[in-house]
Short mmCIF file of C-alpha atoms and ligand atoms in Angstrom, two decimals:
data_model
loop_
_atom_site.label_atom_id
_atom_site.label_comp_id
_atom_site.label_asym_id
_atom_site.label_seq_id
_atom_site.Cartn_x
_atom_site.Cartn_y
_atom_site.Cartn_z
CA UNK B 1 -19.41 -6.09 32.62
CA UNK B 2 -17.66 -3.23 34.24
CA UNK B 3 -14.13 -2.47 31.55
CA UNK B 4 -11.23 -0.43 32.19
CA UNK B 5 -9.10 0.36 29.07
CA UNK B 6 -5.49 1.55 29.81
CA UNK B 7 -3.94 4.09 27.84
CA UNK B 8 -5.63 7.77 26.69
CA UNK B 9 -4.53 8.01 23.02
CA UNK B 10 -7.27 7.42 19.89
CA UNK B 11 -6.11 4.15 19.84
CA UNK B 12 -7.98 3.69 23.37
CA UNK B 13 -10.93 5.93 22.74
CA UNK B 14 -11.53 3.52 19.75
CA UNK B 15 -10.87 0.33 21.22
CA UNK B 16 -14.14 1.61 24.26
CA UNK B 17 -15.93 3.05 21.34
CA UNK B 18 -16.28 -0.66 19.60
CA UNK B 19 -16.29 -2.45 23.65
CA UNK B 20 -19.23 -0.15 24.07
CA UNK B 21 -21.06 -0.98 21.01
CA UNK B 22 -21.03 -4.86 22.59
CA UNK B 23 -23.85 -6.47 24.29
CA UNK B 24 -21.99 -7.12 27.57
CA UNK B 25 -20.26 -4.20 27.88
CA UNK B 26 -21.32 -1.74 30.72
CA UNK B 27 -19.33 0.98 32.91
CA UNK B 28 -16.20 2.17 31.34
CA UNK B 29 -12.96 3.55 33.40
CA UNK B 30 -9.79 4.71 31.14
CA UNK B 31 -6.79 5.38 32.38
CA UNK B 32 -6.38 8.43 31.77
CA UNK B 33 -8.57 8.57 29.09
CA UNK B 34 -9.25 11.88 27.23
CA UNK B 35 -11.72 13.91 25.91
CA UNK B 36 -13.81 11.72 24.25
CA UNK B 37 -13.41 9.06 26.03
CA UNK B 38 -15.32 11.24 28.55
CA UNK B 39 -18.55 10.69 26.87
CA UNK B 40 -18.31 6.24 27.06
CA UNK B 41 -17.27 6.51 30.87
CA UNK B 42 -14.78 7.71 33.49
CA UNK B 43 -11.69 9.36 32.94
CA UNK B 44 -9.15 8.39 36.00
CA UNK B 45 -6.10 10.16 36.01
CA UNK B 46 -2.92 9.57 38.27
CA UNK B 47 -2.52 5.79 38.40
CA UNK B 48 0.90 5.28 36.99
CA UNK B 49 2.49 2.14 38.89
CA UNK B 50 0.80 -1.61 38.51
CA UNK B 51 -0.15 -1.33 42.54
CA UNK B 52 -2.26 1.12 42.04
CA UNK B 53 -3.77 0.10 39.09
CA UNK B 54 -4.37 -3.60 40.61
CA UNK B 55 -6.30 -1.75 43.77
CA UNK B 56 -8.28 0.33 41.78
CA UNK B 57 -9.70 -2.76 39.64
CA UNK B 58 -10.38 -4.27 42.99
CA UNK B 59 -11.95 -1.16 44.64
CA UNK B 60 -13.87 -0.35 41.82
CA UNK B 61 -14.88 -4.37 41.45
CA UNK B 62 -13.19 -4.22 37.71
CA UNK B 63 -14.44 -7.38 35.89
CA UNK B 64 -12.01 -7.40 32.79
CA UNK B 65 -9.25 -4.68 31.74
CA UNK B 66 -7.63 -4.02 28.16
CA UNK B 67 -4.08 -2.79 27.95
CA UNK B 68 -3.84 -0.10 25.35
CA UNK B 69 0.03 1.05 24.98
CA UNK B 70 3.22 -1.49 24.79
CA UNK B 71 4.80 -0.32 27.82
CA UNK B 72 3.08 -1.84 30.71
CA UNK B 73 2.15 -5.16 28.97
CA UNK B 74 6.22 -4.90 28.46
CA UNK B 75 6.63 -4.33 32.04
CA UNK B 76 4.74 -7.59 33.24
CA UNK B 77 1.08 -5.97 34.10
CA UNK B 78 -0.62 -9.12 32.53
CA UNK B 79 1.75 -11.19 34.59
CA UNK B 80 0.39 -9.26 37.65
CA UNK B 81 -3.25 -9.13 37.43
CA UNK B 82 -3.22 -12.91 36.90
CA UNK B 83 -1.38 -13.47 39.74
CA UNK B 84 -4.50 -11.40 41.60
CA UNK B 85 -6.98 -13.58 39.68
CA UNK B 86 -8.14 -10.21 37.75
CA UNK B 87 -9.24 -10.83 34.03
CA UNK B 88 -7.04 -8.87 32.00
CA UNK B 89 -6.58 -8.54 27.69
CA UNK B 90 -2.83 -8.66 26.58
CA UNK B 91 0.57 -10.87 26.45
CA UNK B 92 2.50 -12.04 29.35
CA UNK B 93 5.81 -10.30 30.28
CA UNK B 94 7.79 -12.78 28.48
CA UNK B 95 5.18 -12.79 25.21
CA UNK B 96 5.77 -9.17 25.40
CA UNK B 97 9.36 -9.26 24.51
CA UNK B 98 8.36 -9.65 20.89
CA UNK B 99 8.39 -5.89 21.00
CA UNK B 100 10.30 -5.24 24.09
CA UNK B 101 13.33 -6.61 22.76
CA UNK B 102 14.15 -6.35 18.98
CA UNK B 103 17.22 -8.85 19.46
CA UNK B 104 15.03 -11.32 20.72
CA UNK B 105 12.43 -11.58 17.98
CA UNK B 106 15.10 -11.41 15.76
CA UNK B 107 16.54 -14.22 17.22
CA UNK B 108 12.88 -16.11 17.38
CA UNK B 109 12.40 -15.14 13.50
CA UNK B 110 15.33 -16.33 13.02
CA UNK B 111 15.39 -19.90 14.25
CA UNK B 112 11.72 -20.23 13.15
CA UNK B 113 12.54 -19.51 9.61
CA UNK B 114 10.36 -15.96 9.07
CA UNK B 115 11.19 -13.87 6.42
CA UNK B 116 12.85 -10.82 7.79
CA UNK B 117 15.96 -8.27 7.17
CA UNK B 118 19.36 -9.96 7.70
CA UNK B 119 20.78 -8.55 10.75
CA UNK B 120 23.54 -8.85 13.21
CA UNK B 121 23.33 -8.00 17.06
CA UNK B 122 26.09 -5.58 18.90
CA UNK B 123 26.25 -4.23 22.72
CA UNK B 124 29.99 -2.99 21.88
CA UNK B 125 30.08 0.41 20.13
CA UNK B 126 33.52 -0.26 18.49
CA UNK B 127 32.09 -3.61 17.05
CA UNK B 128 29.46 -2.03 15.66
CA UNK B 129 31.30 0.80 14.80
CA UNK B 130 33.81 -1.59 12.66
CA UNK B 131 30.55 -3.61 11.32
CA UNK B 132 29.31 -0.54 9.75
CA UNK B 133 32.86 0.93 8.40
CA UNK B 134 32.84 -2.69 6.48
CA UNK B 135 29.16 -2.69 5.41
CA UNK B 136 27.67 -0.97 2.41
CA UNK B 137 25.07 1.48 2.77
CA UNK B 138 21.91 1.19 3.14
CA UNK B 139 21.32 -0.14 6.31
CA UNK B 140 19.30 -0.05 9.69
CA UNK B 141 20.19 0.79 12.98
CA UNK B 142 17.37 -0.32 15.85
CA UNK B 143 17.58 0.46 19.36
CA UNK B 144 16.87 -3.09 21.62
CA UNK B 145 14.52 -2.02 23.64
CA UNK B 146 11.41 0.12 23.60
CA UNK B 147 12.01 3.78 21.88
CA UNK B 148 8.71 5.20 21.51
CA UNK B 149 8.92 4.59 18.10
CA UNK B 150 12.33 6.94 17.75
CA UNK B 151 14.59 4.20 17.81
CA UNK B 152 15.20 3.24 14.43
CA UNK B 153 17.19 5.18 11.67
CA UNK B 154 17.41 3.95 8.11
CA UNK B 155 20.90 5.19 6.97
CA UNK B 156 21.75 6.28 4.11
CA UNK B 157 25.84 6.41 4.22
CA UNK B 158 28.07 5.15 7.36
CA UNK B 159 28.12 8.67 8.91
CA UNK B 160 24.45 8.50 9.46
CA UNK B 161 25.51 4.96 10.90
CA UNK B 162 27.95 6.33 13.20
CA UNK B 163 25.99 9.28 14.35
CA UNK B 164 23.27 6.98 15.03
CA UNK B 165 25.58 4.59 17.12
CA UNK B 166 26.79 6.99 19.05
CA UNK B 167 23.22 8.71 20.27
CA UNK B 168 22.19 4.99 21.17
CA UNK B 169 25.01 3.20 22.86
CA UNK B 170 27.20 6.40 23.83
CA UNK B 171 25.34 9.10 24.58
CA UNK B 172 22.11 6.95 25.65
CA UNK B 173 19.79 8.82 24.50
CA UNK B 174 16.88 6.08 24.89
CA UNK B 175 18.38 4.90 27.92
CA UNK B 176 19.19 0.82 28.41
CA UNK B 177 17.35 0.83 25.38
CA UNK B 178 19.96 1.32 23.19
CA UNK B 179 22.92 -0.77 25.33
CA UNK B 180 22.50 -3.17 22.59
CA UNK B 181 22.10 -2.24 18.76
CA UNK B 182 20.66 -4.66 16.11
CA UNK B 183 21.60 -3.64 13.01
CA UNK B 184 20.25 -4.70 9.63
CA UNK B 185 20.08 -4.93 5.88
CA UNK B 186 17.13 -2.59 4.40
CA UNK B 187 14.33 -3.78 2.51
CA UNK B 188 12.69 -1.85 0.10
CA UNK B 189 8.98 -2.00 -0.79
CA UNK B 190 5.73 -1.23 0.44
CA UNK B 191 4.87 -1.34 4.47
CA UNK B 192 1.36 -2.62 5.76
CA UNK B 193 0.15 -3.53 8.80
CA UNK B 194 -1.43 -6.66 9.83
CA UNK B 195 -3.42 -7.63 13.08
CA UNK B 196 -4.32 -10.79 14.43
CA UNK B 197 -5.95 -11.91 17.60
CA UNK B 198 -3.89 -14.81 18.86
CA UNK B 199 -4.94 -17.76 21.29
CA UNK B 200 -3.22 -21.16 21.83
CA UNK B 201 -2.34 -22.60 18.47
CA UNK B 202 -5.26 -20.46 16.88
CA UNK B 203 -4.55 -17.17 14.73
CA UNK B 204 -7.19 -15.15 13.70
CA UNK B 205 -6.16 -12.41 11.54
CA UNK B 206 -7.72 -8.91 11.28
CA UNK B 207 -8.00 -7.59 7.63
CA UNK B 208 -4.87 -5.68 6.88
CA UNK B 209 -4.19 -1.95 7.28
CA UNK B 210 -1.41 0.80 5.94
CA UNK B 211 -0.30 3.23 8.32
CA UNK B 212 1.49 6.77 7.27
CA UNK B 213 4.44 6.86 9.62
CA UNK B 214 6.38 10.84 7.88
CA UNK B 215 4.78 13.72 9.13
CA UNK B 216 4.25 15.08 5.30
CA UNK B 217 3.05 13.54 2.37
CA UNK B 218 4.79 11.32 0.17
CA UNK B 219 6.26 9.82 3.15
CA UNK B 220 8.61 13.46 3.46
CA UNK B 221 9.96 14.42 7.11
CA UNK B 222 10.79 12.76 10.43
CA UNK B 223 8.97 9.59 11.59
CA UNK B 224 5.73 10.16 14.03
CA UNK B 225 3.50 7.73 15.73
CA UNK B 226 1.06 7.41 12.77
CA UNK B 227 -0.41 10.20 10.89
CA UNK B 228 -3.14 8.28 9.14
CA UNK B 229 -4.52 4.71 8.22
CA UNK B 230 -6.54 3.13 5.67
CA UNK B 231 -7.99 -0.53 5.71
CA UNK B 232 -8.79 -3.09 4.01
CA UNK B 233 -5.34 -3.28 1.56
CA UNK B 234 -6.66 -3.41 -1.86
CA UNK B 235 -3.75 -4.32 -3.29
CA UNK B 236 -2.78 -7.14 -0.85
CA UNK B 237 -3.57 -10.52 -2.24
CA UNK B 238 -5.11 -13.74 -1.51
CA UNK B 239 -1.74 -15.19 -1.71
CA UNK B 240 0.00 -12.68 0.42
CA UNK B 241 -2.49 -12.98 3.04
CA UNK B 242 -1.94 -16.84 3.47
CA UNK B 243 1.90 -15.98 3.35
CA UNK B 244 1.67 -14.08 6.64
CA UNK B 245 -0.26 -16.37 8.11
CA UNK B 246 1.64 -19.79 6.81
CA UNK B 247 5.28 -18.26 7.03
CA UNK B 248 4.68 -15.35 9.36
CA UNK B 249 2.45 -15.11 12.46
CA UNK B 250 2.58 -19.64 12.52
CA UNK B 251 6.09 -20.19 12.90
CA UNK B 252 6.40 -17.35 15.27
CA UNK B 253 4.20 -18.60 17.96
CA UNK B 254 5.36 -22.13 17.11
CA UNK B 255 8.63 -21.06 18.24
CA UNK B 256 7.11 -19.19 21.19
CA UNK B 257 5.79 -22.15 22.09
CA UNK B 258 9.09 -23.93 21.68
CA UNK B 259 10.67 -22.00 24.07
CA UNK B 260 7.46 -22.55 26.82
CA UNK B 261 6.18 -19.44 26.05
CA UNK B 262 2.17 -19.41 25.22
CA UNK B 263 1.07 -15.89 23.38
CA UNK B 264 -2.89 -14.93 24.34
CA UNK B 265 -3.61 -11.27 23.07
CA UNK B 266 -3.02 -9.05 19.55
CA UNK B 267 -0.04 -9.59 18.23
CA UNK B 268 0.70 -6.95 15.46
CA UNK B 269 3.10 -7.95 12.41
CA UNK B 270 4.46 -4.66 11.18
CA UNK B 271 5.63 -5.80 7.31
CA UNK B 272 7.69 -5.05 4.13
CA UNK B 273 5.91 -5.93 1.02
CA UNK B 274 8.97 -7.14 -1.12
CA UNK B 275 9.41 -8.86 -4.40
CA UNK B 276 9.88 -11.69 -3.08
CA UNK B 277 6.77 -11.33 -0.66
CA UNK B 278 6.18 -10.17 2.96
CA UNK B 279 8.98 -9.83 5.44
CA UNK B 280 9.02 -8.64 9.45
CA UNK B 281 10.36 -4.85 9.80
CA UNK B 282 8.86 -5.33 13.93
CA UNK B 283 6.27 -7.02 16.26
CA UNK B 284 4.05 -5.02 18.00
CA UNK B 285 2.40 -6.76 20.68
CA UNK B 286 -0.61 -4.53 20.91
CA UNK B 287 -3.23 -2.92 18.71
CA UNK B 288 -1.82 0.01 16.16
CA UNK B 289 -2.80 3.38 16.77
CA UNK B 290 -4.02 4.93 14.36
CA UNK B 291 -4.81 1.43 12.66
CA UNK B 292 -7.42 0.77 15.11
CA UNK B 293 -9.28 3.47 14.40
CA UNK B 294 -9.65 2.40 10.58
CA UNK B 295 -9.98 -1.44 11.83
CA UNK B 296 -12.88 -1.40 13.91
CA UNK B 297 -15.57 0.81 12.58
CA UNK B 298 -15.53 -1.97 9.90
CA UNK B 299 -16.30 -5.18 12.32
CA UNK B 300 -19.16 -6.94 12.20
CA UNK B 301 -18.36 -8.63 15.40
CA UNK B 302 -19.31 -8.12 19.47
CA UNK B 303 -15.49 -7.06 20.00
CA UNK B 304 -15.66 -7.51 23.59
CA UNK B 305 -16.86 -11.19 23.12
CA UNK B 306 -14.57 -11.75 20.57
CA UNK B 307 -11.47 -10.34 23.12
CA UNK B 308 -13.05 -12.78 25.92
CA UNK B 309 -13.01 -15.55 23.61
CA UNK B 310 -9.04 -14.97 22.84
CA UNK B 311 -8.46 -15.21 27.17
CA UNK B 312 -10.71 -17.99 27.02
CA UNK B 313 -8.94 -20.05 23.99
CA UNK B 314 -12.33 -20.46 21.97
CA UNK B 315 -11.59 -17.82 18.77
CA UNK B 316 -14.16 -17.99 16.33
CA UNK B 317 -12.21 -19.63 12.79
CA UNK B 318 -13.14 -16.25 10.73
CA UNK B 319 -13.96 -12.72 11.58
CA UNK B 320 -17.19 -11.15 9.80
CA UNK B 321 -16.50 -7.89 8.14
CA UNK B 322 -18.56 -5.25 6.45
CA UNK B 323 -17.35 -4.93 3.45
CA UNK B 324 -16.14 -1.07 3.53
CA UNK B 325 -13.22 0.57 3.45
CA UNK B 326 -12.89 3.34 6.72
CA UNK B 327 -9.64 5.69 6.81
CA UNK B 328 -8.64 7.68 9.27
CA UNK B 329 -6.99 10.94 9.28
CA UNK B 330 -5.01 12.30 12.23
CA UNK B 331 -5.03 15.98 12.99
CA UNK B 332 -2.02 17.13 14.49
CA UNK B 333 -0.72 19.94 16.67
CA UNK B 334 1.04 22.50 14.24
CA UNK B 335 5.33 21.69 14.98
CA UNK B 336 4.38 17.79 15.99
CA UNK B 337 6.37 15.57 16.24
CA UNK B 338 8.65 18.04 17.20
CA UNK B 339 7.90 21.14 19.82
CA UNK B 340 3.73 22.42 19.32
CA UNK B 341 1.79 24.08 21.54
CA UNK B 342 -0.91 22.90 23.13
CA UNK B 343 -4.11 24.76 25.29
CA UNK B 344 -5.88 25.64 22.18
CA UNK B 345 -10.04 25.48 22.03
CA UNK B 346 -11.25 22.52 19.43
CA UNK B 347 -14.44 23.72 17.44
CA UNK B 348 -16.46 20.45 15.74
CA UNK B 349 -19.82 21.55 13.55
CA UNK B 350 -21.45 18.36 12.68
CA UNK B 351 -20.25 15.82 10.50
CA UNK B 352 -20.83 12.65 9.86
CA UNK B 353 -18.10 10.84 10.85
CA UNK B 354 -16.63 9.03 13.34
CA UNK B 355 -14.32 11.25 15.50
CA UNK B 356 -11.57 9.74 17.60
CA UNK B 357 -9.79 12.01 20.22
CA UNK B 358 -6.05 11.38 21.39
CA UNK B 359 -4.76 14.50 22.37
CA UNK B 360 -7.82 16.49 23.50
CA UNK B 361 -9.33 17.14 27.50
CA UNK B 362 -12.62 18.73 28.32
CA UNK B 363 -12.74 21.34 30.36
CA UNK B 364 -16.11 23.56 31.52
CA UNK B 365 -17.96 22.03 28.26
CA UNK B 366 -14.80 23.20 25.65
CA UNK B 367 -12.47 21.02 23.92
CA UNK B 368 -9.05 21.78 24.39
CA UNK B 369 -5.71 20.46 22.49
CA UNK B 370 -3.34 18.86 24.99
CA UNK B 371 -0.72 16.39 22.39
CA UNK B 372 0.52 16.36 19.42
CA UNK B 373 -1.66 13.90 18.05
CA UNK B 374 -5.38 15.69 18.49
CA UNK B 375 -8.17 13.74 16.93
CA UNK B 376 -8.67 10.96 14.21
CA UNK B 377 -11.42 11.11 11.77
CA UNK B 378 -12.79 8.37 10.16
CA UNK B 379 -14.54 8.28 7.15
CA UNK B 380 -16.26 4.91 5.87
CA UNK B 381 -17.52 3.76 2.40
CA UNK B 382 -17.79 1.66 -0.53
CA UNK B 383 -14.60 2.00 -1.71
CA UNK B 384 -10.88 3.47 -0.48
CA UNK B 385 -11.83 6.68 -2.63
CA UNK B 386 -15.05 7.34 -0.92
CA UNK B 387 -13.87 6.76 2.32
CA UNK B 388 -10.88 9.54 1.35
CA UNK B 389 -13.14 12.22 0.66
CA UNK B 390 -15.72 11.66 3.24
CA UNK B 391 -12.95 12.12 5.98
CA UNK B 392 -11.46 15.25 4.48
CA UNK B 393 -14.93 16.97 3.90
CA UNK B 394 -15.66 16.12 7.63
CA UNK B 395 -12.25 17.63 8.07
CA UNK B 396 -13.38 20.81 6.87
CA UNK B 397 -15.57 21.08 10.02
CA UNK B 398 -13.28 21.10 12.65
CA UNK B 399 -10.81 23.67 14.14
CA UNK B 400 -8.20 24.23 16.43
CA UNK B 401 -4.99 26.86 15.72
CA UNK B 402 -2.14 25.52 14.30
CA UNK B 403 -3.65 22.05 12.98
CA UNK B 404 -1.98 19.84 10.54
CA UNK B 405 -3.03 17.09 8.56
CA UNK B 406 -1.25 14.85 5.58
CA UNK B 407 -3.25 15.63 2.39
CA UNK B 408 -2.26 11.74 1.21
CA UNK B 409 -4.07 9.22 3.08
CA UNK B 410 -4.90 6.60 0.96
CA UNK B 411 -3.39 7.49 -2.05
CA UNK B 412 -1.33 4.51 -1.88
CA UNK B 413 -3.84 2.25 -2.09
CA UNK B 414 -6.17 4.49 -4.30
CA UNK B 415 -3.10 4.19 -6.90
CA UNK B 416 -0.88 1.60 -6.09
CA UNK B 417 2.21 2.30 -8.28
P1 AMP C 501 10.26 -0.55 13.26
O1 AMP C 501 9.95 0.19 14.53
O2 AMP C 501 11.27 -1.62 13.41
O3 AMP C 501 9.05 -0.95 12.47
O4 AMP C 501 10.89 0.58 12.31
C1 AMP C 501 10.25 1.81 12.08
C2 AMP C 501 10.25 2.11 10.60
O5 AMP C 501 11.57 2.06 10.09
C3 AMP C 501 9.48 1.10 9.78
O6 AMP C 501 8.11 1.41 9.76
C4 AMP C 501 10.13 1.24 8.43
O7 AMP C 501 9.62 2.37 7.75
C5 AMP C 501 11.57 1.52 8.78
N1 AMP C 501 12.33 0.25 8.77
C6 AMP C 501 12.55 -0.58 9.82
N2 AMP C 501 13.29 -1.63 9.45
C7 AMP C 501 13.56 -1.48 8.16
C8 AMP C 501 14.28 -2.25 7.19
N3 AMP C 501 14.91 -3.37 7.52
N4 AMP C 501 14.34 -1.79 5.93
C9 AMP C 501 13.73 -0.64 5.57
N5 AMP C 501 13.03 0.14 6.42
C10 AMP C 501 12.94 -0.28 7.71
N1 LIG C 502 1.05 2.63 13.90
C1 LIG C 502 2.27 2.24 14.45
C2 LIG C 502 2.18 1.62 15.76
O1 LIG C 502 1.12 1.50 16.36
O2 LIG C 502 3.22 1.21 16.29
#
């Protein structure tokens, strides 16, 4: 079968690395790809707009596509190959506003009874304004719409509040993506990540993850798109696990479904751990980068059958696992997520583990850094501990100037406080 995976971070190069490992998988086309995406199949750069994505599935006789990042599954590109009759992985337009629009699966939480923060909804900056001046801190403020991941602020006192008002809804700096505000009580406790591939009225959950969102360790410094990633959960239980599914990811597509709207893709429950169990901090309506990476190296599963299945409505009832532990480590370009410099010449001895780029290109046989986000590595083993140290001595054998890695990955589940 001849895939095309859309997107070009590690979160792509993985999702190709486990499609290739699957019987029916064939010729490979990412768009754009990177550098090691280079070495499953074809990198194709400068296809930005649906159109000319739909003609180059259709030139290039594309028999099933997987949609990597939020944006264009936001946008409606599901809704658009369908309409062409071209097999495509990922929620429709209107599934998609799970992420595209915090308000509205606030609102579906809401009237389907999920546990999630208490919030209230503004697109007037002087209502929100007078919200906050009444409220007692601590509280979040979330852009509506799509962010890149910048659009919430956890505040502290009501000047944060204000300050973070005024960048969204005055001074717009997220665009229409901040015309409306949602803001919300803050829950304390620990965050995890959990998957599931979702089809009809079946769910079919992934085994959970932790991602390290601060760029330093202990969870110090601004936000980033995920510095590192660790799966399964040890300290998630039994009980927790049929929580999210019974009064989590259920409900939720039951109300979908309410409202005439049928979800057929990942759907990604990003989640508080509290006392009184898990809660909804976002949906994600697409696989988790750098999750992925520490998800897949431990299926024991075709993954493209198991993606044609979900399109098809005929999801296996469990997933087989091997029962490892993999975490992934994301080197970074020194300043990330801030300004960094990029151009700089990657050096890998061998290792044994398995390397995810993001932010790399190839260029006369060298490696070169081009993001912020560089590479992944993934160690796997018996246990969380193992896995730790096989990533960081595989670590020790790559180099590029100015890289920067969290020390920490792990430790959270190594010794859960
Ligand atoms: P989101 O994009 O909504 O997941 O928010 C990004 C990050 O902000 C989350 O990963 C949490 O660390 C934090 N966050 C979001 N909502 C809340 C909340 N209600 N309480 C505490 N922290 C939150
Ligand atoms: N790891 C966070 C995300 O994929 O949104």
């Amino acid at each position: 079968m001849k895939i095309m995976i859309i997107g070009g971070g590690g979160r792509e190069h993985a999702l190709g690395w486990a499609l290739a490992k699957s019987e029916g998988g064939r010729d490979f086309y990412f768009l754009p790809g990177n550098g090691g995406t280079i070495s499953i199949g074809h990198n194709i750069k400068g296809l930005k707009d649906h159109d000319s994505i739909i003609d180059f599935a259709k030139k290039e006789r594309i028999e099933f596509t997987v949609v990597g990042p939020e944006k264009p599954l936001v946008d409606g590109i599901v809704d658009r190959f369908d309409e062409e009759g071209l097999s495509i992985f990922g929620p429709s337009k209107e599934a998609s506003q799970l992420e595209g629009s915090k308000a509205f699966a606030k609102e579906v939480m809401q009237n389907a009874n999920v546990p999630t923060a208490a919030f209230e909804i503004f697109d007037d900056f002087n209502a929100a304004k007078r919200y906050i001046e009444k409220k007692g801190a601590p509280f979040v403020i979330k852009a509506d719409g799509l962010a890149g991941g910048k659009g919430v602020v956890v505040c502290s006192n009501k000047r944060e509040g204000i300050e973070a008002l005024e960048i969204l809804m005055l001074e717009r700096k997220f665009g229409e993506s901040g015309e409306i505000v949602i803001i919300e009580d803050c829950l304390s406790g620990i965050e995890v990540s959990v998957l599931a591939l979702v089809s009809g009225d079946k769910i079919l959950p992934f085994i959970p993850s932790q991602d390290h969102k601060q760029i330093y360790d202990k969870d110090k410094g601004p936000n980033t798109g995920g510095m590192g990633a660790y799966a399964p959960v040890p300290f998630i239980s039994g009980k927790d696990t049929t929580r999210i599914n019974k009064e989590i990811f259920t409900p939720t597509i039951n109300e979908l479904k309410k409202r005439g709207i049928e979800y057929k893709g990942v759907l990604y429950a990003g989640l508080m751990l509290t006392k009184e169990g898990p809660e909804v901090l976002e949906f994600n309506v697409r696989f988790g980068d750098p999750e992925t990476q520490a998800i897949l190296p431990l299926l024991n599963e075709d993954f493209l059958e198991l993606l044609l299945r979900t399109n098809e409505g005929s999801l296996p009832d469990k997933l087989d696992w091997n029962n490892q532990y993999a975490l992934a480590v994301v080197l970074a370009s020194g300043g990330y997520p801030g300004t960094y410099e990029k151009g700089f010449e990657i050096v890998i001895r061998e290792n044994d583990c398995i390397l995810f780029h993001a932010g790399t290109k190839i260029e006369d046989r060298v490696l070169y850094t081009t993001g912020g986000r560089v590479l992944s590595v993934i160690g796997v083993s018996d246990d969380l501990e193992g896995a730790k140290q096989k990533a960081y001595q595989c670590i020790k054998r790559i180099s590029f100037k100015n890289m920067f890695y969290r020390k920490d990955i792990g430790d959270k589940g190594i010794k859960p406080l």
